[in-house]
Amino acid sequence: MTWFAARIAPQKEAKAHDLLAAHGFESLFAHEVREVRRLRHKRYANIPVIRPLLPSYALIRHDGTPDWERRAAALEWPGGARVIYAWVGYANRPWPIPQPSIDALAAMSGQISRLPNPRILAAGSAARVTGGPFSGFKGRVEAIRDRRVMLLLGMFGAERAVEIPADQVEAA
């Protein structure tokens, strides 16, 4: 049995995997779970997000039946759009993918990529404002009191001291 790649609709890799499996095709959804920092309910949280390792591609295993590629290419989403746009190969004929490449993708699939440890804010360190009217400004931490950070921001040709809530500042 041989593996082939097909070009599919963007951001539909998981749905294509499910649809192909429902129609009797063996497929591989190579993905990673990445922790993304998002603002939720006025607090930052690391949220796991599933990202494909091969965006806009599906890996399909040949099952040995005649006309399998035509049957796979004829699959449609609800609404009539085709699932497979084109085969990866030559003259719209699928080209086989070596088994070691598939094994490597399968081994990488499902692993969790963690965010790097956040840098800690301290007096004298560089910081970036992430929210509020000064969003995008970079400056130097002067002091940290309670839940507020005193930053020296370069504005109007001079450094200005600005006090900003700690949840709107991150280490640069």
XYZ file of C-alpha atoms in Angstrom, residues 23-147:
125
model
C -15.868 6.994 2.603
C -13.437 4.146 3.253
C -10.109 5.848 2.532
C -7.217 5.630 4.964
C -5.729 9.065 5.567
C -3.239 10.698 7.907
C -3.944 14.065 9.551
C -0.452 15.171 10.563
C -0.850 17.898 13.182
C 0.710 19.502 16.211
C -0.913 20.884 19.324
C 0.448 24.358 19.951
C -0.171 26.375 23.081
C -1.200 29.904 22.140
C -1.461 32.746 24.615
C -4.894 34.381 24.354
C -6.768 36.957 26.370
C -9.844 35.328 27.925
C -12.096 36.912 30.492
C -9.622 39.753 31.170
C -6.803 37.255 31.840
C -4.217 35.659 29.612
C -4.372 31.896 29.279
C -2.437 29.304 27.279
C -4.982 27.613 25.021
C -4.159 24.464 23.025
C -4.705 24.931 19.276
C -4.453 22.141 16.692
C -2.359 23.174 13.681
C -1.696 20.968 10.636
C 1.910 20.094 9.822
C 1.010 20.160 6.105
C -1.504 23.001 5.618
C -3.925 22.461 2.699
C -2.780 18.871 2.063
C -4.259 15.465 2.833
C -2.252 12.238 2.891
C -4.225 9.308 1.467
C -3.243 5.638 1.412
C -3.937 3.632 -1.738
C -6.235 0.723 -0.978
C -5.496 -1.270 -4.143
C -8.934 -1.013 -5.759
C -9.175 0.101 -9.389
C -10.235 3.715 -9.997
C -9.492 4.667 -6.374
C -8.033 8.056 -7.311
C -11.098 9.003 -9.382
C -13.392 7.964 -6.500
C -11.364 10.029 -4.025
C -11.266 13.046 -6.348
C -15.057 12.865 -6.803
C -15.769 13.361 -3.074
C -17.663 16.561 -2.302
C -18.311 18.668 0.767
C -21.931 19.252 1.725
C -22.902 21.996 -0.691
C -21.123 20.579 -3.721
C -17.513 21.798 -3.489
C -14.825 19.214 -4.196
C -12.725 17.944 -1.298
C -9.621 17.243 -3.404
C -8.517 20.079 -5.676
C -5.592 18.274 -7.292
C -3.194 15.402 -6.766
C 0.429 16.104 -5.945
C 2.323 14.520 -8.791
C 2.789 14.804 -12.512
C 0.015 15.551 -15.074
C -2.590 15.414 -12.269
C -1.616 11.809 -11.535
C -0.663 11.076 -7.914
C 3.001 10.547 -7.138
C 3.861 8.112 -4.310
C 5.352 9.375 -1.050
C 8.111 7.233 0.514
C 7.086 5.304 3.629
C 9.924 6.763 5.804
C 8.515 10.262 5.198
C 5.048 9.136 6.285
C 6.514 7.438 9.376
C 8.355 10.644 10.321
C 5.176 12.728 9.946
C 3.170 10.216 11.977
C 5.802 10.326 14.739
C 5.665 14.143 14.869
C 1.871 14.256 14.754
C 0.067 15.138 17.965
C 3.094 16.452 19.842
C 2.600 19.522 21.996
C 4.644 22.653 21.287
C 4.850 24.686 24.448
C 5.357 28.404 24.596
C 8.794 29.492 25.732
C 8.994 30.555 29.359
C 7.891 34.165 29.650
C 10.553 36.614 30.668
C 10.012 38.184 34.054
C 9.552 41.920 34.395
C 12.046 43.605 36.686
C 13.203 47.162 37.213
C 15.572 48.144 34.407
C 14.364 45.461 31.967
C 12.831 46.144 28.559
C 9.055 45.824 28.237
C 6.360 46.114 25.580
C 2.829 47.446 26.096
C 0.240 44.948 24.797
C -3.018 46.791 25.466
C -4.548 50.162 26.107
C -3.747 53.509 24.469
C 0.029 52.848 24.502
C -0.275 49.445 22.804
C 2.825 48.629 20.760
C 5.160 51.009 22.611
C 8.436 49.662 23.980
C 10.161 51.088 27.006
C 12.152 50.443 30.168
C 10.618 49.326 33.477
C 11.212 51.939 36.166
C 9.249 50.369 39.033
C 6.584 47.759 39.776
C 3.989 48.491 42.448
C 0.953 46.356 43.225
C -0.554 45.481 39.851
